Amino acid sequence: MELAGAILFDKNHKILLIHRNTKDSKQWELPGGKLEEKELPDQAVIRELREELNIEVQIIKYIGLKESEEKGNLLKYHCYQCKIENGTPELMEEKFDDIKYFSKNELLENKELSSNMKVLISNTDIDNI
């Protein structure tokens, strides 16, 4: 499965995560989602942030491709640093029940991170993004 997500920082360099709360999954994750047919990862991240958070973003840079496994599925996750161009993040989909900015230390202590967030934290120097 191929996905794309966004790292959005606040003024204190905390990362915005959204909390998925469904019968199958309870986890904090980056905003983003699956690529649609013939969609490029950068197009997907812009579309997903519009759909999930009702914001328009500008891509600052491509962070990289991170691979993880979740429930037996290989996830290929394209990660972008973005900045909000228009709007204030608000949850637009019922599968999400919370939105919060996390510091690096809070991320390291969080026991409810998605598999791709765990890979991102362990393989990315967040302080230097």
C-alpha positions as semicolon CSV with decimal commas, in nm:
position;residue;x (nm);y (nm);z (nm)
1;M;0,000;0,000;0,000
2;E;0,137;0,341;-0,094
3;L;0,058;0,643;0,122
4;A;0,162;1,006;0,164
5;G;0,162;1,218;0,478
6;A;0,263;1,558;0,604
7;I;0,479;1,684;0,885
8;L;0,330;2,014;0,999
9;F;0,518;2,208;1,267
10;D;0,382;2,472;1,499
11;K;0,594;2,771;1,608
12;N;0,753;2,557;1,885
13;H;0,862;2,286;1,636
14;K;0,597;2,044;1,759
15;I;0,445;1,802;1,504
16;L;0,073;1,787;1,435
17;L;-0,082;1,441;1,469
18;I;-0,440;1,323;1,443
19;H;-0,588;1,042;1,649
20;R;-0,763;0,762;1,463
21;N;-1,031;0,600;1,679
22;T;-1,203;0,312;1,502
23;K;-1,294;-0,041;1,610
24;D;-0,984;-0,166;1,424
25;S;-0,735;0,104;1,517
26;K;-0,662;0,355;1,792
27;Q;-0,346;0,547;1,708
28;W;-0,182;0,884;1,660
29;E;-0,068;0,942;1,303
30;L;0,042;1,208;1,058
31;P;-0,235;1,354;0,847
32;G;-0,236;1,191;0,506
33;G;-0,352;0,873;0,341
34;K;-0,360;0,635;0,048
35;L;-0,270;0,739;-0,304
36;E;-0,558;0,718;-0,547
37;E;-0,513;0,552;-0,888
38;K;-0,262;0,744;-1,103
39;E;-0,208;1,000;-0,824
40;L;0,143;1,116;-0,737
41;P;0,246;1,124;-0,370
42;D;0,274;1,505;-0,361
43;Q;-0,076;1,536;-0,507
44;A;-0,210;1,288;-0,252
45;V;-0,069;1,472;0,049
46;I;-0,226;1,801;-0,063
47;R;-0,563;1,632;-0,128
48;E;-0,559;1,435;0,197
49;L;-0,489;1,742;0,411
50;R;-0,775;1,924;0,244
51;E;-1,007;1,627;0,311
52;E;-0,894;1,543;0,664
53;L;-0,816;1,886;0,810
54;N;-0,981;2,140;0,578
55;I;-0,650;2,317;0,512
56;E;-0,447;2,410;0,206
57;V;-0,076;2,336;0,236
58;Q;0,243;2,411;0,050
59;I;0,504;2,137;0,029
60;I;0,837;2,259;0,167
61;K;1,042;1,946;0,101
62;Y;1,029;1,573;0,052
63;I;1,152;1,398;0,369
64;G;1,169;1,054;0,213
65;L;1,009;0,715;0,173
66;K;0,963;0,516;0,491
67;E;0,852;0,154;0,491
68;S;0,672;-0,018;0,776
69;E;0,446;-0,312;0,831
70;E;0,099;-0,298;0,978
71;K;-0,130;-0,599;1,020
72;G;0,076;-0,797;0,769
73;N;0,069;-0,524;0,502
74;L;0,378;-0,345;0,372
75;L;0,321;0,030;0,386
76;K;0,527;0,260;0,163
77;Y;0,490;0,603;0,317
78;H;0,604;0,919;0,139
79;C;0,665;1,191;0,396
80;Y;0,665;1,564;0,320
81;Q;0,732;1,869;0,531
82;C;0,447;2,110;0,461
83;K;0,329;2,446;0,584
84;I;-0,027;2,566;0,616
85;E;-0,115;2,821;0,352
86;N;-0,484;2,861;0,429
87;G;-0,715;2,748;0,708
88;T;-0,686;2,617;1,061
89;P;-0,664;2,241;1,109
90;E;-0,998;2,090;1,207
91;L;-1,104;1,726;1,201
92;M;-1,331;1,659;0,905
93;E;-1,370;1,279;0,923
94;E;-1,548;1,077;1,193
95;K;-1,269;0,819;1,215
96;F;-1,057;1,085;1,389
97;D;-1,140;1,209;1,739
98;D;-0,848;1,433;1,840
99;I;-0,580;1,658;1,699
100;K;-0,268;1,769;1,885
101;Y;0,087;1,900;1,840
102;F;0,360;1,682;1,998
103;S;0,719;1,760;2,094
104;K;0,990;1,509;2,006
105;N;1,000;1,388;2,369
106;E;0,623;1,346;2,377
107;L;0,645;1,139;2,059
108;L;0,915;0,917;2,208
109;E;0,696;0,851;2,513
110;N;0,370;0,798;2,321
111;K;0,257;0,433;2,328
112;E;-0,021;0,486;2,074
113;L;0,175;0,587;1,762
114;S;0,104;0,438;1,421
115;S;0,367;0,204;1,277
116;N;0,479;0,464;1,022
117;M;0,522;0,726;1,297
118;K;0,743;0,483;1,493
119;V;0,959;0,431;1,183
120;L;0,972;0,804;1,114
121;I;1,085;0,886;1,469
122;S;1,351;0,615;1,475
123;N;1,489;0,697;1,127
124;T;1,456;1,075;1,100
125;D;1,632;1,359;1,279
126;I;1,317;1,557;1,357
127;D;1,515;1,841;1,513
128;N;1,681;1,911;1,179
129;I;1,377;1,909;0,954
